[in-house]
mmCIF file of N, CA, C and O in Angstrom:
data_model
loop_
_atom_site.group_PDB
_atom_site.id
_atom_site.type_symbol
_atom_site.label_atom_id
_atom_site.label_comp_id
_atom_site.label_asym_id
_atom_site.label_seq_id
_atom_site.Cartn_x
_atom_site.Cartn_y
_atom_site.Cartn_z
ATOM 1 N N SER O 1158 74.227 11.311 -23.205
ATOM 2 C CA SER O 1158 75.289 10.990 -23.287
ATOM 3 C C SER O 1158 76.116 10.006 -24.416
ATOM 4 O O SER O 1158 75.664 9.576 -25.163
ATOM 5 N N THR O 1159 77.666 9.925 -24.222
ATOM 6 C CA THR O 1159 78.319 9.671 -25.103
ATOM 7 C C THR O 1159 77.841 8.295 -25.171
ATOM 8 O O THR O 1159 78.008 7.333 -26.467
ATOM 9 N N ALA O 1160 77.914 7.441 -23.950
ATOM 10 C CA ALA O 1160 77.406 6.101 -24.430
ATOM 11 C C ALA O 1160 76.258 5.756 -24.895
ATOM 12 O O ALA O 1160 75.745 4.653 -25.639
ATOM 13 N N MET O 1161 74.813 6.105 -24.870
ATOM 14 C CA MET O 1161 73.936 6.310 -25.600
ATOM 15 C C MET O 1161 74.041 6.605 -27.125
ATOM 16 O O MET O 1161 73.730 5.561 -27.850
ATOM 17 N N LYS O 1162 75.070 7.381 -27.270
ATOM 18 C CA LYS O 1162 75.265 7.326 -28.727
ATOM 19 C C LYS O 1162 75.711 6.201 -29.331
ATOM 20 O O LYS O 1162 75.672 6.046 -30.565
ATOM 21 N N ASN O 1163 76.406 5.570 -29.034
ATOM 22 C CA ASN O 1163 77.310 4.453 -29.523
ATOM 23 C C ASN O 1163 76.487 3.306 -29.778
ATOM 24 O O ASN O 1163 76.600 2.022 -30.016
ATOM 25 N N ILE O 1164 75.175 3.445 -28.649
ATOM 26 C CA ILE O 1164 74.574 2.157 -29.266
ATOM 27 C C ILE O 1164 73.367 1.988 -30.691
ATOM 28 O O ILE O 1164 72.766 3.032 -30.733
ATOM 29 N N SER O 1165 73.638 0.847 -30.980
ATOM 30 C CA SER O 1165 72.533 0.923 -32.296
ATOM 31 C C SER O 1165 71.633 -0.060 -32.308
ATOM 32 O O SER O 1165 71.568 -1.014 -30.998
ATOM 33 N N TYR O 1166 70.416 0.712 -32.765
ATOM 34 C CA TYR O 1166 69.344 -0.121 -32.448
ATOM 35 C C TYR O 1166 68.536 -1.164 -33.260
ATOM 36 O O TYR O 1166 68.632 -0.544 -34.750
ATOM 37 N N ASN O 1167 68.093 -1.954 -33.363
ATOM 38 C CA ASN O 1167 67.150 -2.853 -34.325
ATOM 39 C C ASN O 1167 65.600 -2.626 -33.855
ATOM 40 O O ASN O 1167 65.679 -2.732 -32.463
ATOM 41 N N GLU O 1168 64.914 -3.639 -34.694
ATOM 42 C CA GLU O 1168 63.740 -3.832 -34.024
ATOM 43 C C GLU O 1168 63.310 -5.042 -33.272
ATOM 44 O O GLU O 1168 62.355 -5.047 -32.182
ATOM 45 N N ASN O 1169 64.252 -5.843 -32.888
ATOM 46 C CA ASN O 1169 64.674 -6.629 -32.252
ATOM 47 C C ASN O 1169 64.907 -6.646 -30.757
ATOM 48 O O ASN O 1169 65.118 -7.771 -30.118
ATOM 49 N N SER O 1170 66.106 -5.675 -30.695
ATOM 50 C CA SER O 1170 66.708 -5.839 -29.303
ATOM 51 C C SER O 1170 65.957 -4.592 -28.681
ATOM 52 O O SER O 1170 64.897 -4.235 -29.029
ATOM 53 N N SER O 1171 66.373 -5.175 -27.035
ATOM 54 C CA SER O 1171 65.869 -4.152 -26.463
ATOM 55 C C SER O 1171 65.897 -2.851 -25.986
ATOM 56 O O SER O 1171 67.091 -2.873 -26.887
ATOM 57 N N HIS O 1172 65.647 -2.102 -25.606
ATOM 58 C CA HIS O 1172 65.664 -0.841 -25.591
ATOM 59 C C HIS O 1172 65.996 0.008 -23.847
ATOM 60 O O HIS O 1172 65.802 0.907 -23.506
ATOM 61 N N TYR O 1173 65.905 -1.214 -23.318
ATOM 62 C CA TYR O 1173 66.468 -0.988 -21.735
ATOM 63 C C TYR O 1173 67.584 -1.039 -21.484
ATOM 64 O O TYR O 1173 68.350 -1.759 -21.426
ATOM 65 N N LEU O 1174 67.885 0.178 -19.821
ATOM 66 C CA LEU O 1174 69.010 -0.137 -19.556
ATOM 67 C C LEU O 1174 68.372 -0.298 -17.830
ATOM 68 O O LEU O 1174 67.169 -0.030 -17.687
ATOM 69 N N ILE O 1175 69.129 -1.019 -17.415
ATOM 70 C CA ILE O 1175 68.246 -1.058 -15.545
ATOM 71 C C ILE O 1175 69.305 -0.732 -14.909
ATOM 72 O O ILE O 1175 70.917 -1.058 -14.887
ATOM 73 N N SER O 1176 69.370 -0.453 -13.785
ATOM 74 C CA SER O 1176 70.334 -0.238 -12.419
ATOM 75 C C SER O 1176 69.625 -1.065 -11.379
ATOM 76 O O SER O 1176 67.969 -0.589 -10.722
ATOM 77 N N ILE O 1177 70.326 -1.761 -10.421
ATOM 78 C CA ILE O 1177 69.722 -2.770 -9.027
ATOM 79 C C ILE O 1177 70.674 -2.148 -8.121
ATOM 80 O O ILE O 1177 71.498 -1.945 -8.208
ATOM 81 N N ILE O 1178 69.709 -2.056 -7.117
ATOM 82 C CA ILE O 1178 70.484 -1.995 -5.953
ATOM 83 C C ILE O 1178 69.510 -2.924 -4.540
ATOM 84 O O ILE O 1178 68.140 -3.158 -4.558
ATOM 85 N N GLN O 1179 69.908 -3.488 -3.814
ATOM 86 C CA GLN O 1179 69.694 -3.998 -2.638
ATOM 87 C C GLN O 1179 70.493 -3.887 -1.463
ATOM 88 O O GLN O 1179 71.503 -3.597 -1.302
ATOM 89 N N ASN O 1180 69.678 -4.049 -0.465
ATOM 90 C CA ASN O 1180 70.197 -4.470 1.418
ATOM 91 C C ASN O 1180 70.064 -4.976 1.895
ATOM 92 O O ASN O 1180 69.422 -6.304 1.063
ATOM 93 N N HIS O 1181 69.921 -5.338 2.866
ATOM 94 C CA HIS O 1181 70.150 -6.425 3.420
ATOM 95 C C HIS O 1181 69.038 -7.316 4.400
ATOM 96 O O HIS O 1181 69.276 -8.194 4.372
ATOM 97 N N ALA O 1182 67.750 -6.906 3.207
ATOM 98 C CA ALA O 1182 66.407 -6.806 3.891
ATOM 99 C C ALA O 1182 65.737 -7.578 2.824
ATOM 100 O O ALA O 1182 64.484 -7.748 2.997
ATOM 101 N N LEU O 1183 66.713 -8.002 2.116
ATOM 102 C CA LEU O 1183 65.989 -8.407 0.786
ATOM 103 C C LEU O 1183 65.013 -7.693 -0.505
ATOM 104 O O LEU O 1183 64.509 -7.960 -0.904
ATOM 105 N N GLU O 1184 65.240 -6.048 0.318
ATOM 106 C CA GLU O 1184 64.422 -4.864 -0.596
ATOM 107 C C GLU O 1184 65.629 -4.671 -1.341
ATOM 108 O O GLU O 1184 66.776 -4.363 -1.756
ATOM 109 N N VAL O 1185 64.627 -5.023 -3.177
ATOM 110 C CA VAL O 1185 65.264 -4.928 -4.483
ATOM 111 C C VAL O 1185 64.861 -3.283 -4.994
ATOM 112 O O VAL O 1185 63.570 -3.244 -5.085
ATOM 113 N N GLY O 1186 66.046 -2.452 -5.382
ATOM 114 C CA GLY O 1186 65.390 -1.138 -5.866
ATOM 115 C C GLY O 1186 65.636 -1.112 -7.338
ATOM 116 O O GLY O 1186 67.038 -1.789 -7.689
ATOM 117 N N ILE O 1187 64.965 -0.960 -8.209
ATOM 118 C CA ILE O 1187 65.145 -1.392 -9.881
ATOM 119 C C ILE O 1187 64.485 0.170 -10.207
ATOM 120 O O ILE O 1187 63.646 0.338 -10.533
ATOM 121 N N SER O 1188 65.659 0.199 -11.573
ATOM 122 C CA SER O 1188 65.005 1.674 -12.199
ATOM 123 C C SER O 1188 65.576 0.992 -13.878
ATOM 124 O O SER O 1188 66.577 0.177 -13.938
ATOM 125 N N ALA O 1189 64.674 1.340 -14.777
ATOM 126 C CA ALA O 1189 64.942 0.646 -16.151
ATOM 127 C C ALA O 1189 64.497 2.168 -16.966
ATOM 128 O O ALA O 1189 63.344 3.200 -16.906
ATOM 129 N N ILE O 1190 65.365 2.427 -17.780
ATOM 130 C CA ILE O 1190 64.969 3.551 -18.698
ATOM 131 C C ILE O 1190 64.621 2.645 -20.111
ATOM 132 O O ILE O 1190 65.350 2.154 -20.651
ATOM 133 N N ASN O 1191 63.782 3.483 -20.995
ATOM 134 C CA ASN O 1191 63.445 3.124 -22.434
ATOM 135 C C ASN O 1191 64.750 4.058 -23.051
ATOM 136 O O ASN O 1191 64.275 5.079 -22.872
ATOM 137 N N LEU O 1192 65.709 3.504 -23.693
ATOM 138 C CA LEU O 1192 66.265 4.618 -24.691
ATOM 139 C C LEU O 1192 65.376 4.984 -25.514
ATOM 140 O O LEU O 1192 66.018 6.305 -26.403
ATOM 141 N N LEU O 1193 64.439 4.555 -26.144
ATOM 142 C CA LEU O 1193 63.733 5.143 -27.221
ATOM 143 C C LEU O 1193 62.628 6.015 -26.710
ATOM 144 O O LEU O 1193 62.611 7.119 -27.244
ATOM 145 N N SER O 1194 61.456 5.830 -26.068
ATOM 146 C CA SER O 1194 60.753 6.602 -25.626
ATOM 147 C C SER O 1194 61.196 8.076 -24.646
ATOM 148 O O SER O 1194 60.771 8.660 -23.948
ATOM 149 N N LYS O 1195 62.209 7.168 -23.983
ATOM 150 C CA LYS O 1195 62.858 8.045 -22.617
ATOM 151 C C LYS O 1195 61.910 8.085 -21.106
ATOM 152 O O LYS O 1195 61.976 8.811 -20.289
ATOM 153 N N GLN O 1196 61.182 7.114 -21.482
ATOM 154 C CA GLN O 1196 60.621 6.569 -19.915
ATOM 155 C C GLN O 1196 61.360 5.894 -18.790
ATOM 156 O O GLN O 1196 62.354 5.388 -19.189
ATOM 157 N N VAL O 1197 60.832 6.612 -17.845
ATOM 158 C CA VAL O 1197 61.822 5.554 -16.416
ATOM 159 C C VAL O 1197 61.123 5.320 -15.814
ATOM 160 O O VAL O 1197 59.570 5.801 -15.588
ATOM 161 N N PHE O 1198 61.038 4.057 -15.738
ATOM 162 C CA PHE O 1198 60.186 3.156 -14.452
ATOM 163 C C PHE O 1198 61.201 3.004 -13.021
ATOM 164 O O PHE O 1198 62.620 2.444 -13.535
ATOM 165 N N ILE O 1199 60.706 3.147 -11.767
ATOM 166 C CA ILE O 1199 61.105 2.753 -10.604
ATOM 167 C C ILE O 1199 60.784 2.058 -10.029
ATOM 168 O O ILE O 1199 59.186 2.435 -10.077
ATOM 169 N N THR O 1200 60.897 1.072 -9.274
ATOM 170 C CA THR O 1200 59.843 0.622 -8.236
ATOM 171 C C THR O 1200 61.262 -0.072 -7.281
ATOM 172 O O THR O 1200 62.340 -0.515 -7.281
ATOM 173 N N GLN O 1201 60.501 -0.797 -6.305
ATOM 174 C CA GLN O 1201 61.315 -0.902 -5.047
ATOM 175 C C GLN O 1201 60.211 -2.245 -4.502
ATOM 176 O O GLN O 1201 59.129 -2.084 -4.263
ATOM 177 N N ILE O 1202 61.045 -3.848 -4.859
ATOM 178 C CA ILE O 1202 60.340 -4.954 -4.317
ATOM 179 C C ILE O 1202 61.069 -5.501 -2.408
ATOM 180 O O ILE O 1202 62.267 -5.285 -2.621
ATOM 181 N N ILE O 1203 60.389 -6.327 -2.071
ATOM 182 C CA ILE O 1203 60.764 -7.024 -0.942
ATOM 183 C C ILE O 1203 60.658 -8.411 -1.613
ATOM 184 O O ILE O 1203 59.370 -9.021 -2.071
ATOM 185 N N ASP O 1204 61.746 -8.802 -2.309
ATOM 186 C CA ASP O 1204 62.271 -10.016 -2.465
ATOM 187 C C ASP O 1204 62.179 -10.915 -1.258
ATOM 188 O O ASP O 1204 62.793 -11.279 -0.374
ATOM 189 N N ASN O 1205 62.408 -12.198 -2.121
ATOM 190 C CA ASN O 1205 62.933 -13.977 -1.052
ATOM 191 C C ASN O 1205 64.186 -13.944 -1.864
ATOM 192 O O ASN O 1205 64.894 -13.595 -2.423
ATOM 193 N N GLU O 1206 65.065 -15.122 -1.679
ATOM 194 C CA GLU O 1206 65.975 -15.449 -1.352
ATOM 195 C C GLU O 1206 66.483 -15.971 -2.847
ATOM 196 O O GLU O 1206 67.534 -15.710 -3.653
ATOM 197 N N ALA O 1207 65.632 -16.538 -3.357
ATOM 198 C CA ALA O 1207 65.528 -17.003 -4.884
ATOM 199 C C ALA O 1207 65.109 -15.763 -5.962
ATOM 200 O O ALA O 1207 65.019 -15.710 -6.817
ATOM 201 N N TYR O 1208 64.855 -14.465 -5.329
ATOM 202 C CA TYR O 1208 65.037 -13.688 -6.194
ATOM 203 C C TYR O 1208 63.852 -13.402 -7.651
ATOM 204 O O TYR O 1208 63.491 -12.698 -8.877
ATOM 205 N N ILE O 1209 62.809 -14.418 -7.098
ATOM 206 C CA ILE O 1209 61.809 -14.362 -8.600
ATOM 207 C C ILE O 1209 61.106 -13.300 -9.002
ATOM 208 O O ILE O 1209 61.503 -13.372 -10.187
ATOM 209 N N ASN O 1210 60.478 -12.354 -8.161
ATOM 210 C CA ASN O 1210 60.327 -11.338 -8.460
ATOM 211 C C ASN O 1210 61.001 -10.490 -9.579
ATOM 212 O O ASN O 1210 60.828 -9.460 -10.561
ATOM 213 N N THR O 1211 62.321 -10.068 -8.690
ATOM 214 C CA THR O 1211 63.583 -9.037 -9.642
ATOM 215 C C THR O 1211 63.867 -9.835 -11.193
ATOM 216 O O THR O 1211 63.989 -9.147 -12.161
ATOM 217 N N ILE O 1212 63.876 -11.648 -10.982
ATOM 218 C CA ILE O 1212 64.348 -12.051 -12.105
ATOM 219 C C ILE O 1212 63.224 -11.382 -13.271
ATOM 220 O O ILE O 1212 63.793 -11.621 -14.382
ATOM 221 N N THR O 1213 62.152 -11.464 -12.750
ATOM 222 C CA THR O 1213 60.731 -11.409 -13.210
ATOM 223 C C THR O 1213 60.916 -10.177 -14.412
ATOM 224 O O THR O 1213 60.645 -10.304 -15.325
ATOM 225 N N LEU O 1214 61.221 -9.001 -13.528
ATOM 226 C CA LEU O 1214 61.123 -7.782 -14.159
ATOM 227 C C LEU O 1214 62.532 -7.956 -15.294
ATOM 228 O O LEU O 1214 62.163 -7.108 -16.178
ATOM 229 N N ILE O 1215 63.398 -8.456 -14.693
ATOM 230 C CA ILE O 1215 64.590 -8.200 -15.693
ATOM 231 C C ILE O 1215 63.974 -8.996 -16.822
ATOM 232 O O ILE O 1215 64.645 -8.516 -17.801
ATOM 233 N N ASN O 1216 63.187 -9.870 -16.719
ATOM 234 C CA ASN O 1216 63.182 -10.713 -17.887
ATOM 235 C C ASN O 1216 62.271 -10.042 -18.989
ATOM 236 O O ASN O 1216 62.332 -9.993 -20.160
ATOM 237 N N LEU O 1217 61.300 -9.430 -18.282
ATOM 238 C CA LEU O 1217 60.406 -8.731 -18.730
ATOM 239 C C LEU O 1217 60.974 -7.933 -19.391
ATOM 240 O O LEU O 1217 60.712 -7.154 -20.639
ATOM 241 N N TRP O 1218 61.917 -6.771 -19.363
ATOM 242 C CA TRP O 1218 62.650 -6.031 -19.696
ATOM 243 C C TRP O 1218 64.027 -6.368 -20.458
ATOM 244 O O TRP O 1218 64.197 -5.368 -21.877
ATOM 245 N N SER O 1219 64.264 -7.368 -20.825
ATOM 246 C CA SER O 1219 65.391 -7.867 -21.648
ATOM 247 C C SER O 1219 66.778 -6.879 -21.549
ATOM 248 O O SER O 1219 66.954 -5.982 -22.726
ATOM 249 N N PRO O 1220 67.047 -6.576 -20.767
ATOM 250 C CA PRO O 1220 67.978 -4.838 -20.600
ATOM 251 C C PRO O 1220 69.179 -4.850 -21.613
ATOM 252 O O PRO O 1220 69.296 -6.337 -21.464
ATOM 253 N N ILE O 1221 69.736 -4.211 -22.270
ATOM 254 C CA ILE O 1221 70.687 -4.752 -23.126
ATOM 255 C C ILE O 1221 72.341 -4.223 -21.647
ATOM 256 O O ILE O 1221 73.070 -4.110 -22.246
ATOM 257 N N GLU O 1222 71.545 -3.469 -20.640
ATOM 258 C CA GLU O 1222 72.686 -3.578 -20.058
ATOM 259 C C GLU O 1222 72.347 -3.560 -18.320
ATOM 260 O O GLU O 1222 71.056 -2.577 -18.423
ATOM 261 N N ILE O 1223 72.280 -3.798 -17.199
ATOM 262 C CA ILE O 1223 72.595 -4.019 -16.173
ATOM 263 C C ILE O 1223 73.457 -3.424 -15.450
ATOM 264 O O ILE O 1223 74.695 -3.817 -15.400
ATOM 265 N N CYS O 1224 73.260 -2.516 -14.467
ATOM 266 C CA CYS O 1224 74.274 -1.625 -13.819
ATOM 267 C C CYS O 1224 73.441 -1.845 -12.073
ATOM 268 O O CYS O 1224 73.129 -1.554 -12.191
ATOM 269 N N MET O 1225 74.643 -2.440 -11.554
ATOM 270 C CA MET O 1225 74.731 -2.416 -9.977
ATOM 271 C C MET O 1225 76.252 -2.177 -9.885
ATOM 272 O O MET O 1225 77.537 -2.219 -9.747
ATOM 273 N N HIS O 1226 76.369 -1.835 -8.107
ATOM 274 C CA HIS O 1226 77.349 -1.308 -7.460
ATOM 275 C C HIS O 1226 78.160 -2.425 -7.363
ATOM 276 O O HIS O 1226 77.866 -3.737 -7.053
ATOM 277 N N GLU O 1227 79.546 -2.022 -7.233
ATOM 278 C CA GLU O 1227 80.453 -3.371 -7.002
ATOM 279 C C GLU O 1227 80.198 -4.365 -5.640
ATOM 280 O O GLU O 1227 81.012 -5.015 -5.814
ATOM 281 N N LYS O 1228 79.741 -4.001 -4.496
ATOM 282 C CA LYS O 1228 80.069 -4.496 -3.729
ATOM 283 C C LYS O 1228 78.758 -5.705 -4.023
ATOM 284 O O LYS O 1228 78.949 -6.357 -2.604
ATOM 285 N N MET O 1229 77.754 -5.484 -4.938
ATOM 286 C CA MET O 1229 77.094 -6.445 -5.027
ATOM 287 C C MET O 1229 77.921 -7.319 -5.777
ATOM 288 O O MET O 1229 76.630 -8.714 -6.354
ATOM 289 N N ASN O 1230 78.693 -7.631 -6.444
ATOM 290 C CA ASN O 1230 79.370 -8.714 -7.146
ATOM 291 C C ASN O 1230 79.452 -10.039 -6.954
ATOM 292 O O ASN O 1230 79.158 -10.564 -7.656
ATOM 293 N N ASP O 1231 79.470 -10.332 -5.344
ATOM 294 C CA ASP O 1231 79.203 -11.223 -4.761
ATOM 295 C C ASP O 1231 78.290 -11.714 -4.198
ATOM 296 O O ASP O 1231 78.143 -12.984 -3.377
ATOM 297 N N SER O 1232 77.240 -10.940 -4.527
ATOM 298 C CA SER O 1232 75.902 -11.459 -3.847
ATOM 299 C C SER O 1232 75.153 -12.404 -4.923
ATOM 300 O O SER O 1232 75.607 -12.801 -5.865
ATOM 301 N N ASN O 1233 74.117 -13.035 -4.121
ATOM 302 C CA ASN O 1233 73.736 -14.187 -4.793
ATOM 303 C C ASN O 1233 72.825 -13.659 -6.195
ATOM 304 O O ASN O 1233 72.486 -14.188 -6.795
ATOM 305 N N LEU O 1234 72.326 -12.600 -5.905
ATOM 306 C CA LEU O 1234 71.314 -11.640 -6.585
ATOM 307 C C LEU O 1234 72.259 -11.550 -7.955
ATOM 308 O O LEU O 1234 72.033 -11.525 -9.050
ATOM 309 N N SER O 1235 73.541 -11.017 -8.136
ATOM 310 C CA SER O 1235 74.284 -10.741 -8.800
ATOM 311 C C SER O 1235 74.717 -12.268 -9.397
ATOM 312 O O SER O 1235 74.555 -12.025 -11.116
ATOM 313 N N LYS O 1236 74.959 -13.214 -8.940
ATOM 314 C CA LYS O 1236 75.257 -14.620 -9.148
ATOM 315 C C LYS O 1236 74.506 -15.268 -10.120
ATOM 316 O O LYS O 1236 74.092 -15.591 -11.528
ATOM 317 N N LEU O 1237 72.697 -14.730 -9.735
ATOM 318 C CA LEU O 1237 71.252 -15.087 -10.468
ATOM 319 C C LEU O 1237 71.616 -14.676 -11.805
ATOM 320 O O LEU O 1237 71.112 -15.196 -13.048
ATOM 321 N N ILE O 1238 71.803 -13.290 -12.006
ATOM 322 C CA ILE O 1238 71.542 -12.082 -13.039
ATOM 323 C C ILE O 1238 72.250 -12.608 -13.736
ATOM 324 O O ILE O 1238 72.582 -12.704 -14.981
ATOM 325 N N ALA O 1239 73.930 -13.010 -13.371
ATOM 326 C CA ALA O 1239 75.121 -13.451 -14.577
ATOM 327 C C ALA O 1239 74.593 -14.602 -15.146
ATOM 328 O O ALA O 1239 74.623 -15.075 -16.210
ATOM 329 N N LYS O 1240 73.389 -15.690 -14.676
ATOM 330 C CA LYS O 1240 73.455 -16.795 -15.266
ATOM 331 C C LYS O 1240 72.099 -16.767 -16.382
ATOM 332 O O LYS O 1240 71.927 -17.309 -17.390
ATOM 333 N N ILE O 1241 70.980 -15.113 -16.256
ATOM 334 C CA ILE O 1241 70.545 -15.372 -17.309
ATOM 335 C C ILE O 1241 70.785 -14.512 -18.195
ATOM 336 O O ILE O 1241 70.104 -13.898 -19.211
#
């Protein structure tokens, strides 16, 4: 895609884009795409209100971009992600 062509890489930068979705039962679905190796990681976890598992995965991948549905803009998870 044209969005990926405009991204410049260096050895110290992250190469992941992640997408996050959540339902009302605190189930979080996460997909991460490594732009260099073209690997895709998909997982679904049940988290608590502190979203410790979700935040840990985000910190692990250190993505250059996080995509979320606009309905999640005011969610607790969205606010935690904005902090990190």
